[in-house]
Coordinates of N, CA, C and O in Angstrom, one line a residue:
M1 N -23.0 11.4 -18.4 CA -22.2 10.1 -18.6 C -21.1 10.3 -19.6 O -20.2 9.5 -19.8
S2 N -21.1 11.5 -20.3 CA -20.0 11.7 -21.3 C -18.7 12.0 -20.6 O -17.6 11.5 -21.1
L3 N -18.7 12.5 -19.4 CA -17.5 12.7 -18.6 C -16.8 11.3 -18.2 O -15.7 11.1 -18.2
V4 N -17.8 10.4 -17.8 CA -17.4 9.2 -17.5 C -16.7 8.4 -18.7 O -15.7 7.8 -18.6
A5 N -17.4 8.5 -19.9 CA -16.9 7.9 -21.0 C -15.6 8.5 -21.3 O -14.7 7.7 -21.8
I6 N -15.3 9.8 -21.2 CA -14.0 10.4 -21.5 C -12.9 9.8 -20.5 O -11.8 9.4 -21.0
V7 N -13.3 9.7 -19.3 CA -12.4 9.2 -18.3 C -12.0 7.7 -18.6 O -10.9 7.2 -18.5
V8 N -13.0 7.0 -19.0 CA -12.8 5.5 -19.4 C -11.9 5.4 -20.5 O -10.9 4.6 -20.6
V9 N -12.1 6.2 -21.6 CA -11.3 6.2 -22.8 C -9.9 6.5 -22.3 O -8.8 5.9 -22.8
L10 N -9.7 7.6 -21.5 CA -8.3 7.9 -21.0 C -7.7 6.8 -20.3 O -6.5 6.7 -20.4
A11 N -8.4 6.1 -19.5 CA -7.8 4.9 -18.7 C -7.4 3.9 -19.6 O -6.3 3.3 -19.5
L12 N -8.1 3.6 -20.7 CA -7.7 2.6 -21.7 C -6.5 3.1 -22.5 O -5.5 2.3 -22.8
V13 N -6.5 4.4 -22.9 CA -5.3 4.9 -23.5 C -4.1 4.9 -22.7 O -3.0 4.5 -23.1
Q14 N -4.3 5.2 -21.4 CA -3.1 5.2 -20.4 C -2.6 3.8 -20.3 O -1.4 3.5 -20.3
Y15 N -3.4 2.8 -20.2 CA -3.1 1.4 -20.2 C -2.3 1.0 -21.4 O -1.2 0.3 -21.3
S16 N -2.8 1.4 -22.5 CA -2.1 1.1 -23.9 C -0.8 1.7 -23.8 O 0.2 1.2 -24.3
A17 N -0.7 3.1 -23.4 CA 0.6 3.7 -23.3 C 1.7 3.0 -22.3 O 2.8 2.9 -22.8
F18 N 1.1 2.4 -21.3 CA 2.0 1.7 -20.5 C 2.6 0.5 -21.1 O 3.7 0.1 -21.0
G19 N 1.7 -0.2 -21.9 CA 2.2 -1.3 -22.8 C 3.2 -0.9 -23.8 O 4.2 -1.7 -24.0
I20 N 3.1 0.3 -24.4 CA 4.0 0.8 -25.4 C 5.4 0.9 -24.6 O 6.5 0.7 -25.1
L21 N 5.4 1.5 -23.4 CA 6.5 1.7 -22.5 C 7.2 0.5 -22.3 O 8.5 0.4 -22.3
V22 N 6.5 -0.7 -22.0 CA 7.0 -2.0 -21.8 C 7.8 -2.4 -23.0 O 8.9 -2.9 -22.9
G23 N 7.1 -2.2 -24.2 CA 7.8 -2.5 -25.5 C 9.0 -1.8 -25.7 O 10.0 -2.5 -26.2
R24 N 9.0 -0.6 -25.5 CA 10.3 0.3 -25.6 C 11.3 -0.2 -24.6 O 12.5 -0.3 -24.9
A25 N 10.9 -0.5 -23.4 CA 11.9 -1.0 -22.3 C 12.5 -2.3 -22.8 O 13.7 -2.5 -22.6
R26 N 11.7 -3.2 -23.4 CA 12.1 -4.4 -23.9 C 13.4 -4.2 -24.9 O 14.4 -4.9 -24.7
G27 N 13.2 -3.3 -25.9 CA 14.3 -3.1 -26.6 C 15.5 -2.3 -26.0 O 16.6 -2.7 -26.3
K28 N 15.2 -1.3 -25.3 CA 16.3 -0.6 -24.6 C 17.1 -1.4 -23.6 O 18.3 -1.2 -23.6
Y29 N 16.5 -2.3 -22.9 CA 17.1 -3.1 -21.8 C 17.5 -4.5 -22.4 O 17.8 -5.4 -21.5
N30 N 17.2 -4.7 -23.6 CA 17.5 -6.1 -24.3 C 16.9 -7.2 -23.6 O 17.6 -8.1 -23.0
V31 N 15.6 -7.1 -23.5 CA 14.8 -8.3 -22.8 C 13.8 -8.8 -23.9 O 12.7 -8.3 -24.0
P32 N 14.3 -9.7 -24.8 CA 13.4 -10.2 -25.8 C 12.2 -10.9 -25.4 O 12.3 -11.6 -24.4
A33 N 11.1 -10.8 -26.1 CA 10.0 -11.6 -25.8 C 10.2 -12.9 -26.0 O 11.0 -13.4 -26.9
P34 N 9.6 -13.9 -25.3 CA 8.6 -13.8 -24.3 C 9.2 -13.5 -22.9 O 8.4 -13.6 -21.9
A35 N 10.5 -13.2 -22.7 CA 11.0 -13.0 -21.4 C 10.4 -11.9 -20.7 O 9.9 -10.9 -21.3
I36 N 10.2 -12.1 -19.4 CA 9.5 -11.0 -18.5 C 10.5 -10.8 -17.3 O 10.1 -10.0 -16.4
S37 N 11.8 -11.1 -17.5 CA 12.7 -10.7 -16.5 C 14.1 -10.5 -17.2 O 14.2 -10.9 -18.3
G38 N 14.9 -9.8 -16.5 CA 16.2 -9.4 -17.0 C 16.6 -8.1 -16.3 O 17.0 -8.1 -15.1
D39 N 16.7 -7.1 -17.1 CA 17.0 -5.8 -16.4 C 16.0 -5.3 -15.4 O 14.8 -5.3 -15.7
P40 N 16.5 -4.8 -14.3 CA 15.6 -4.5 -13.2 C 14.7 -3.3 -13.7 O 13.5 -3.2 -13.4
T41 N 15.1 -2.3 -14.6 CA 14.3 -1.2 -15.0 C 13.2 -1.7 -15.9 O 12.0 -1.3 -15.8
F42 N 13.4 -2.7 -16.8 CA 12.4 -3.3 -17.7 C 11.4 -3.9 -16.7 O 10.3 -3.9 -17.0
E43 N 11.9 -4.7 -15.7 CA 10.9 -5.5 -14.8 C 10.1 -4.4 -14.1 O 8.8 -4.7 -13.9
R44 N 10.5 -3.3 -13.8 CA 9.6 -2.3 -13.2 C 8.6 -1.8 -14.2 O 7.3 -1.6 -13.8
Y45 N 8.9 -1.5 -15.4 CA 8.0 -1.1 -16.4 C 6.8 -2.2 -16.6 O 5.7 -1.9 -16.6
F46 N 7.3 -3.4 -16.6 CA 6.5 -4.6 -16.9 C 5.6 -4.8 -15.7 O 4.2 -4.9 -15.8
R47 N 6.1 -4.5 -14.4 CA 5.2 -4.6 -13.2 C 4.1 -3.5 -13.2 O 3.0 -3.7 -12.8
V48 N 4.4 -2.3 -13.6 CA 3.5 -1.2 -13.6 C 2.4 -1.5 -14.6 O 1.2 -1.4 -14.3
Q49 N 2.8 -2.1 -15.8 CA 1.7 -2.5 -16.8 C 0.7 -3.6 -16.1 O -0.4 -3.6 -16.3
Q50 N 1.4 -4.6 -15.5 CA 0.7 -5.7 -14.9 C -0.2 -5.2 -13.8 O -1.4 -5.7 -13.7
N51 N 0.2 -4.4 -13.0 CA -0.6 -3.8 -11.9 C -1.6 -3.0 -12.4 O -2.8 -3.1 -11.8
T52 N -1.4 -2.3 -13.5 CA -2.5 -1.5 -14.0 C -3.6 -2.4 -14.6 O -4.7 -2.2 -14.5
A53 N -3.2 -3.5 -15.2 CA -4.1 -4.5 -15.7 C -5.0 -5.0 -14.4 O -6.2 -5.1 -14.6
E54 N -4.3 -5.3 -13.3 CA -5.0 -5.8 -12.2 C -6.0 -4.7 -11.7 O -7.2 -5.1 -11.2
Q55 N -5.6 -3.5 -11.7 CA -6.4 -2.4 -11.2 C -7.6 -2.0 -12.1 O -8.7 -1.7 -11.6
I56 N -7.4 -2.1 -13.4 CA -8.4 -1.6 -14.4 C -9.6 -2.7 -14.3 O -10.7 -2.2 -14.7
I57 N -9.3 -3.8 -14.0 CA -10.4 -4.9 -13.9 C -11.4 -4.4 -12.9 O -12.6 -4.8 -12.9
I58 N -10.9 -3.7 -11.8 CA -11.8 -3.3 -10.7 C -12.3 -1.9 -11.0 O -13.5 -1.7 -10.9
F59 N -11.4 -1.1 -11.6 CA -11.9 0.3 -11.9 C -13.1 0.4 -13.0 O -14.1 1.2 -12.7
L60 N -13.0 -0.4 -14.1 CA -14.0 -0.1 -15.1 C -15.4 -0.5 -14.6 O -16.3 0.3 -14.7
P61 N -15.7 -1.7 -14.0 CA -16.9 -1.8 -13.5 C -17.4 -0.9 -12.4 O -18.5 -0.4 -12.3
A62 N -16.4 -0.5 -11.6 CA -16.7 0.4 -10.5 C -17.2 1.8 -11.0 O -18.2 2.2 -10.4
I63 N -16.5 2.3 -12.0 CA -16.9 3.7 -12.5 C -18.2 3.5 -13.1 O -19.1 4.4 -13.1
F64 N -18.5 2.5 -14.0 CA -19.7 2.3 -14.6 C -21.0 2.2 -13.7 O -22.0 2.8 -13.8
L65 N -20.7 1.3 -12.6 CA -21.8 1.1 -11.6 C -22.1 2.4 -10.9 O -23.2 2.8 -10.6
S66 N -21.0 3.0 -10.4 CA -21.3 4.2 -9.5 C -21.8 5.3 -10.4 O -22.6 6.2 -9.9
A67 N -21.5 5.4 -11.7 CA -22.1 6.5 -12.5 C -23.5 6.2 -12.7 O -24.3 7.3 -12.7
N68 N -24.0 5.0 -12.8 CA -25.4 4.8 -13.0 C -26.1 4.7 -11.8 O -27.3 5.2 -11.7
L69 N -25.6 4.3 -10.6 CA -26.2 4.2 -9.3 C -26.1 5.4 -8.5 O -27.0 5.6 -7.6
W70 N -25.1 6.1 -8.5 CA -24.8 7.2 -7.7 C -24.7 8.5 -8.5 O -25.7 9.3 -8.6
S71 N -23.5 8.9 -9.0 CA -23.3 10.3 -9.5 C -22.4 10.2 -10.7 O -21.1 9.8 -10.4
P72 N -22.7 10.4 -11.9 CA -21.7 10.5 -13.0 C -20.6 11.5 -12.8 O -19.4 11.2 -13.1
Q73 N -20.9 12.6 -12.2 CA -20.0 13.6 -12.0 C -18.9 13.2 -10.9 O -17.6 13.4 -11.2
I74 N -19.4 12.7 -9.8 CA -18.5 12.3 -8.8 C -17.6 11.1 -9.3 O -16.4 11.1 -9.1
S75 N -18.3 10.2 -10.0 CA -17.6 9.0 -10.5 C -16.5 9.5 -11.5 O -15.3 8.9 -11.4
A76 N -16.7 10.4 -12.4 CA -15.8 10.9 -13.3 C -14.6 11.7 -12.6 O -13.4 11.4 -12.9
G77 N -15.0 12.4 -11.5 CA -13.9 12.9 -10.7 C -13.0 11.9 -10.0 O -11.8 12.2 -10.0
L78 N -13.6 11.0 -9.5 CA -12.8 9.8 -8.9 C -12.0 9.1 -9.9 O -10.9 8.7 -9.7
G79 N -12.6 9.0 -11.2 CA -11.8 8.4 -12.3 C -10.6 9.2 -12.6 O -9.5 8.7 -12.9
V80 N -10.6 10.6 -12.5 CA -9.5 11.5 -12.8 C -8.4 11.2 -11.6 O -7.3 11.1 -12.0
V81 N -8.9 11.0 -10.5 CA -7.9 10.7 -9.4 C -7.2 9.3 -9.7 O -6.0 9.2 -9.5
Y82 N -7.9 8.4 -10.2 CA -7.4 7.1 -10.6 C -6.3 7.3 -11.7 O -5.2 6.7 -11.6
L83 N -6.6 8.2 -12.7 CA -5.7 8.4 -13.8 C -4.4 9.0 -13.2 O -3.3 8.6 -13.5
V84 N -4.6 10.0 -12.3 CA -3.4 10.7 -11.7 C -2.5 9.6 -11.0 O -1.4 9.6 -11.0
G85 N -3.3 8.8 -10.2 CA -2.6 7.9 -9.4 C -1.9 6.8 -10.2 O -0.7 6.5 -9.8
R86 N -2.4 6.5 -11.3 CA -1.7 5.5 -12.2 C -0.4 6.1 -12.7 O 0.6 5.5 -12.8
F87 N -0.5 7.5 -13.1 CA 0.7 8.1 -13.6 C 1.8 8.2 -12.5 O 2.9 7.9 -12.8
L88 N 1.3 8.7 -11.3 CA 2.3 8.6 -10.2 C 2.8 7.3 -9.9 O 4.1 7.2 -9.6
Y89 N 2.0 6.3 -9.9 CA 2.5 4.9 -9.7 C 3.6 4.6 -10.7 O 4.7 4.1 -10.3
L90 N 3.3 5.0 -11.9 CA 4.4 4.6 -13.0 C 5.7 5.4 -12.7 O 6.8 4.7 -12.7
R91 N 5.6 6.6 -12.5 CA 6.8 7.5 -12.2 C 7.6 7.0 -10.9 O 8.8 6.8 -10.9
S92 N 6.8 6.7 -9.9 CA 7.5 6.4 -8.6 C 8.0 4.9 -8.7 O 9.1 4.7 -8.2
Y93 N 7.3 4.0 -9.2 CA 7.6 2.6 -9.2 C 8.9 2.3 -10.1 O 9.8 1.7 -9.8
V94 N 9.0 3.1 -11.2 CA 10.1 3.0 -12.1 C 11.3 3.6 -11.5 O 12.5 3.1 -11.5
A95 N 11.2 4.7 -10.7 CA 12.3 5.3 -10.0 C 12.7 4.5 -8.8 O 13.9 4.2 -8.6
D96 N 11.9 4.0 -8.0 CA 12.0 3.3 -6.8 C 10.8 2.7 -6.3 O 9.9 3.2 -5.8
P97 N 10.8 1.2 -6.5 CA 9.5 0.5 -6.2 C 8.9 0.8 -4.8 O 7.8 0.6 -4.5
K98 N 9.8 1.1 -3.9 CA 9.4 1.2 -2.5 C 8.6 2.6 -2.3 O 8.0 2.8 -1.3
S99 N 8.6 3.5 -3.4 CA 8.0 4.8 -3.2 C 6.7 4.8 -3.9 O 6.0 5.8 -4.3
R100 N 6.1 3.6 -4.3 CA 4.8 3.5 -5.0 C 3.5 3.7 -4.3 O 2.5 3.7 -4.9
S101 N 3.6 3.8 -3.0 CA 2.5 3.8 -2.1 C 1.4 4.9 -2.5 O 0.3 4.6 -2.5
A102 N 1.9 6.1 -2.7 CA 0.9 7.2 -3.0 C 0.2 6.9 -4.3 O -1.1 7.1 -4.4
G103 N 0.9 6.6 -5.2 CA 0.3 6.3 -6.6 C -0.8 5.2 -6.4 O -1.8 5.1 -7.0
F104 N -0.3 4.1 -5.7 CA -1.3 3.0 -5.6 C -2.6 3.4 -4.8 O -3.6 3.0 -5.1
A105 N -2.3 4.2 -3.7 CA -3.5 4.6 -3.0 C -4.5 5.4 -3.8 O -5.7 5.2 -3.7
L106 N -3.9 6.3 -4.6 CA -4.7 7.1 -5.5 C -5.4 6.4 -6.5 O -6.3 6.8 -7.2
T107 N -5.0 5.1 -6.8 CA -5.6 4.3 -7.8 C -6.7 3.4 -7.0 O -7.8 3.3 -7.5
F108 N -6.3 2.8 -5.9 CA -7.1 1.8 -5.3 C -8.3 2.6 -4.5 O -9.5 2.0 -4.7
I109 N -8.0 3.6 -3.8 CA -9.1 4.3 -3.0 C -10.2 4.8 -3.8 O -11.5 4.4 -3.5
P110 N -10.1 5.4 -5.0 CA -11.2 5.8 -5.8 C -12.2 4.6 -6.2 O -13.3 4.7 -6.2
S111 N -11.5 3.5 -6.6 CA -12.2 2.3 -7.0 C -13.0 1.7 -5.8 O -14.2 1.6 -5.9
V112 N -12.5 1.7 -4.6 CA -13.1 1.3 -3.4 C -14.3 2.2 -3.2 O -15.4 1.6 -2.9
I113 N -14.1 3.4 -3.2 CA -15.2 4.4 -2.9 C -16.4 4.2 -3.9 O -17.6 4.1 -3.5
M114 N -16.0 4.0 -5.1 CA -17.2 3.8 -6.2 C -17.8 2.5 -6.0 O -19.1 2.4 -6.1
L115 N -17.1 1.5 -5.6 CA -17.8 0.2 -5.4 C -18.7 0.3 -4.0 O -19.8 -0.3 -4.1
I116 N -18.2 0.8 -3.0 CA -19.0 0.9 -1.8 C -20.3 1.8 -2.1 O -21.4 1.4 -1.7
A117 N -20.1 3.0 -2.8 CA -21.3 3.8 -3.1 C -22.3 3.0 -4.0 O -23.5 3.1 -3.8
S118 N -21.7 2.3 -4.9 CA -22.6 1.4 -5.8 C -23.5 0.5 -5.0 O -24.7 0.3 -5.2
L119 N -22.8 -0.3 -4.1 CA -23.5 -1.2 -3.2 C -24.5 -0.5 -2.4 O -25.6 -0.9 -2.2
I120 N -24.2 0.6 -1.7 CA -25.1 1.3 -0.9 C -26.4 1.8 -1.7 O -27.5 1.6 -1.3
F121 N -26.1 2.3 -2.9 CA -27.3 2.9 -3.7 C -28.1 1.7 -4.3 O -29.2 1.9 -4.5
A122 N -27.4 0.7 -4.7 CA -28.1 -0.5 -5.2 C -29.1 -1.1 -4.1 O -30.2 -1.3 -4.3
V123 N -28.5 -1.2 -3.0 CA -29.3 -1.7 -1.8 C -30.5 -0.8 -1.5 O -31.7 -1.1 -1.3
R124 N -30.1 0.5 -1.5 CA -31.1 1.6 -1.2 C -32.2 1.5 -2.2 O -33.4 1.7 -1.9
N125 N -31.8 1.4 -3.5 CA -32.9 1.4 -4.6 C -33.7 0.2 -4.5 O -35.0 0.1 -4.7
M126 N -33.1 -1.0 -4.1 CA -33.8 -2.3 -4.1 C -34.9 -2.1 -2.8 O -36.0 -2.5 -3.0
I127 N -34.5 -1.5 -1.8 CA -35.4 -1.4 -0.6 C -36.5 -0.5 -0.8 O -37.6 -0.7 -0.6
S128 N -36.2 0.7 -1.6 CA -37.3 1.7 -1.8 C -38.1 1.4 -3.0 O -39.1 2.0 -3.3
G129 N -37.8 0.3 -3.7 CA -38.7 -0.2 -4.7 C -38.4 0.4 -6.0 O -38.9 0.4 -6.9

């Protein structure tokens, strides 16, 4: 479970870093709080942070459930894919929002795999007693 804990900490640090990038973009592109629109580049950074918040709500329970019900090692590996996906999502979305698909897929698919595996193993455990 230590590997899972490391991945979770990295995911939270990554999310915090994305928040810092939004704050920097606010200053750079002159979008004072509480505004969330203005310069298109600021809006892209903001959307990356917001989408990451949406995804982390799924990712965190998924990784903990799958680590407990399935495999901590595989769950940690899928968590690393999630982290890479979020980084790619940031880079591609800020450059051109239309190019975000690969980063999104590398974020979403690991979470779905972990959720499906968790459900399968929970049902299996329930049936086998």
